[in-house]
Short mmCIF file of C-alpha atoms in Angstrom, two decimals:
data_model
loop_
_atom_site.label_atom_id
_atom_site.label_comp_id
_atom_site.label_asym_id
_atom_site.label_seq_id
_atom_site.Cartn_x
_atom_site.Cartn_y
_atom_site.Cartn_z
CA MET V 2 -16.56 5.68 -17.42
CA ASP V 3 -19.20 5.25 -19.94
CA ALA V 4 -22.83 6.68 -20.37
CA SER V 5 -24.43 2.73 -18.50
CA ALA V 6 -22.17 3.72 -15.87
CA ASP V 7 -23.90 4.42 -12.30
CA PRO V 8 -23.72 8.33 -11.51
CA ILE V 9 -24.03 7.72 -7.61
CA GLY V 10 -21.63 5.38 -7.73
CA LEU V 11 -19.24 7.71 -9.14
CA LEU V 12 -20.43 10.50 -6.77
CA LEU V 13 -19.65 8.12 -3.75
CA GLU V 14 -16.21 7.32 -5.17
CA GLN V 15 -15.60 11.36 -5.23
CA HIS V 16 -16.89 11.41 -1.58
CA ASP V 17 -14.43 8.97 -0.67
CA HIS V 18 -11.39 10.60 -2.87
CA LEU V 19 -12.19 14.03 -1.24
CA GLU V 20 -12.04 12.24 2.09
CA ASP V 21 -8.22 11.12 1.22
CA LEU V 22 -7.50 14.20 -0.39
CA PHE V 23 -8.50 16.12 2.85
CA ALA V 24 -6.47 13.47 5.24
CA ARG V 25 -3.48 14.05 3.23
CA HIS V 26 -3.61 18.08 3.58
CA GLN V 27 -3.81 17.09 7.15
CA ASP V 28 -1.15 14.84 7.40
CA ALA V 29 1.23 17.49 5.66
CA LEU V 30 -0.15 20.06 8.52
CA VAL V 31 0.99 17.37 11.54
CA ASP V 32 4.26 16.73 9.36
CA ARG V 33 4.58 21.16 9.30
CA ARG V 34 5.06 20.74 5.61
CA TRP V 35 2.89 23.87 4.95
CA GLU V 36 3.32 24.69 1.36
CA ASP V 37 2.29 20.52 0.61
CA ALA V 38 -0.76 21.34 3.33
CA ALA V 39 -1.84 24.60 1.44
CA ARG V 40 -1.53 22.96 -2.34
CA LEU V 41 -3.59 19.92 -1.10
CA LEU V 42 -6.10 22.29 0.56
CA ASP V 43 -6.23 24.26 -2.57
CA GLU V 44 -6.96 21.24 -4.61
CA TYR V 45 -9.32 19.51 -2.03
CA SER V 46 -11.40 22.81 -2.92
CA GLN V 47 -11.28 22.52 -6.42
CA HIS V 48 -12.38 19.12 -6.53
CA LEU V 49 -14.92 19.36 -3.85
CA LYS V 50 -16.32 22.62 -5.78
CA ARG V 51 -16.62 20.71 -8.89
CA HIS V 52 -18.23 17.66 -6.76
CA ILE V 53 -21.04 20.57 -5.33
CA GLU V 54 -21.44 21.81 -9.10
CA LEU V 55 -22.26 18.50 -10.23
CA GLU V 56 -24.69 17.51 -7.53
CA GLU V 57 -26.57 20.80 -7.60
CA ARG V 58 -26.45 21.11 -11.31
CA TYR V 59 -27.67 17.41 -12.02
CA LEU V 60 -28.86 15.91 -8.74
CA LEU V 61 -30.76 18.33 -6.80
CA PRO V 62 -33.12 18.82 -9.53
CA GLN V 63 -34.16 15.14 -9.47
CA CYS V 64 -35.60 16.11 -5.80
CA ALA V 65 -38.65 17.38 -7.31
CA HIS V 66 -39.78 14.41 -8.87
CA LEU V 67 -39.75 12.35 -5.52
CA ARG V 68 -42.95 12.07 -4.06
CA ILE V 69 -41.63 12.16 0.03
CA PRO V 70 -37.98 12.93 0.17
CA ARG V 71 -36.09 12.30 3.28
CA TRP V 72 -34.51 15.86 3.16
CA PRO V 73 -35.79 18.89 0.75
CA GLY V 74 -33.36 19.98 -1.51
CA ASP V 75 -33.19 22.95 0.20
CA VAL V 76 -31.23 21.32 3.08
CA TYR V 77 -28.70 19.97 0.74
CA HIS V 78 -27.98 23.80 -0.82
CA ALA V 79 -27.61 25.13 2.72
CA GLU V 80 -25.22 22.69 3.66
CA HIS V 81 -23.05 23.42 0.46
CA ARG V 82 -23.04 27.06 1.12
CA ARG V 83 -21.97 26.17 4.45
CA ILE V 84 -19.26 24.10 3.52
CA GLU V 85 -17.83 26.48 1.21
CA LEU V 86 -17.57 29.16 3.77
CA LEU V 87 -15.86 26.84 6.02
CA LEU V 88 -13.54 25.71 3.35
CA TYR V 89 -12.84 29.43 2.71
CA LYS V 90 -12.31 30.30 6.04
CA ALA V 91 -9.78 27.25 6.59
CA ARG V 92 -7.58 28.53 3.29
CA ALA V 93 -8.00 31.93 4.83
CA SER V 94 -6.47 30.81 7.96
CA LEU V 95 -3.79 28.27 6.49
CA ALA V 96 -2.87 31.65 4.05
CA HIS V 97 -2.29 33.88 7.30
CA ALA V 98 -0.88 31.41 9.39
CA CYS V 99 1.81 30.80 6.72
CA ARG V 100 2.62 34.11 6.29
CA ASP V 101 2.93 34.77 9.99
CA GLY V 102 4.42 31.36 10.85
CA ILE V 103 3.18 28.62 12.05
CA THR V 104 3.96 27.85 16.01
CA SER V 105 2.44 24.66 17.79
CA ARG V 106 -0.04 26.71 19.05
CA VAL V 107 -1.43 28.11 15.90
CA LEU V 108 -1.13 24.50 14.23
CA ILE V 109 -3.74 23.40 17.04
CA VAL V 110 -5.91 26.19 16.29
CA LEU V 111 -5.60 25.43 12.55
CA LEU V 112 -6.72 21.55 13.24
CA ASP V 113 -9.10 22.30 15.59
CA HIS V 114 -11.26 24.94 13.19
CA GLU V 115 -10.74 22.01 10.30
CA GLY V 116 -12.03 19.83 12.61
CA THR V 117 -15.23 21.73 12.93
CA PHE V 118 -15.44 21.90 8.67
CA LYS V 119 -14.09 18.02 8.62
CA ARG V 120 -17.04 16.96 10.91
CA LEU V 121 -19.58 19.10 8.72
CA ILE V 122 -18.53 17.10 5.46
CA GLU V 123 -18.84 13.79 6.86
CA HIS V 124 -22.32 14.78 8.15
CA HIS V 125 -23.41 15.99 4.75
CA HIS V 126 -21.81 13.34 3.01
CA GLU V 127 -23.95 10.67 5.32
CA ARG V 128 -26.94 12.74 4.85
CA GLU V 129 -26.30 12.54 1.18
CA GLU V 130 -25.47 8.41 1.29
CA LYS V 131 -28.82 7.99 3.33
CA GLY V 132 -31.10 10.22 1.95
CA LEU V 133 -30.16 12.09 -1.50
CA PHE V 134 -28.06 9.22 -3.40
CA ARG V 135 -30.60 6.28 -2.23
CA GLU V 136 -33.65 7.88 -2.96
CA LEU V 137 -32.31 9.00 -6.44
CA ARG V 138 -30.05 5.81 -7.53
CA CYS V 139 -32.43 4.56 -9.82
CA GLY V 140 -34.12 7.51 -10.10
CA PRO V 141 -32.31 9.99 -12.41
CA CYS V 142 -33.58 10.63 -16.04
CA VAL V 143 -31.49 9.45 -18.63
CA GLU V 144 -30.30 13.30 -19.80
CA ALA V 145 -29.24 13.78 -15.76
CA ARG V 146 -27.61 10.49 -15.64
CA SER V 147 -25.49 10.90 -19.02
CA ALA V 148 -24.62 14.65 -18.12
CA ILE V 149 -23.36 13.61 -14.57
CA ILE V 150 -21.05 10.72 -15.85
CA ARG V 151 -19.98 13.05 -18.62
CA ASN V 152 -19.14 15.79 -16.07
CA ALA V 153 -17.71 13.52 -13.53
CA ILE V 154 -14.81 12.83 -15.85
CA GLY V 155 -13.65 15.98 -15.44
CA CYS V 156 -13.85 15.69 -11.43
CA GLU V 157 -11.84 12.50 -10.93
CA ILE V 158 -9.65 13.19 -7.90
CA PRO V 159 -5.60 11.09 -8.32
#
């Protein structure tokens, strides 16, 4: 990655990598590989946290420069808080289930709750891609563009 790279493209790549990482977590759940599932969910959480930090620190402030944004920056901030809350609950539920033993019924409940989270994150990413990213693709100032690229390097997801 270099300073001429497209920061929006990097964030879109992160969306794809996050989606893949969450799918690997759910595969581990279905395969009853509890330790892998917990590790992957923790890893997902760390990467998502860094991704949100990038957006909120460097991208969302650019919304103030848009004449008429499709959605105001507050919408993205509110969704980020809801995403973080549901992810926290998913991690806590999995940890609790691992301690108490995961039956088929418990696994179904975990997957149902994660389904709510998954739909929210998919909707949020779609909103960002149709609104925020499209509106700001050419817009971030040089400093914000460089900062996103520099900081995205530490957020790469294998």
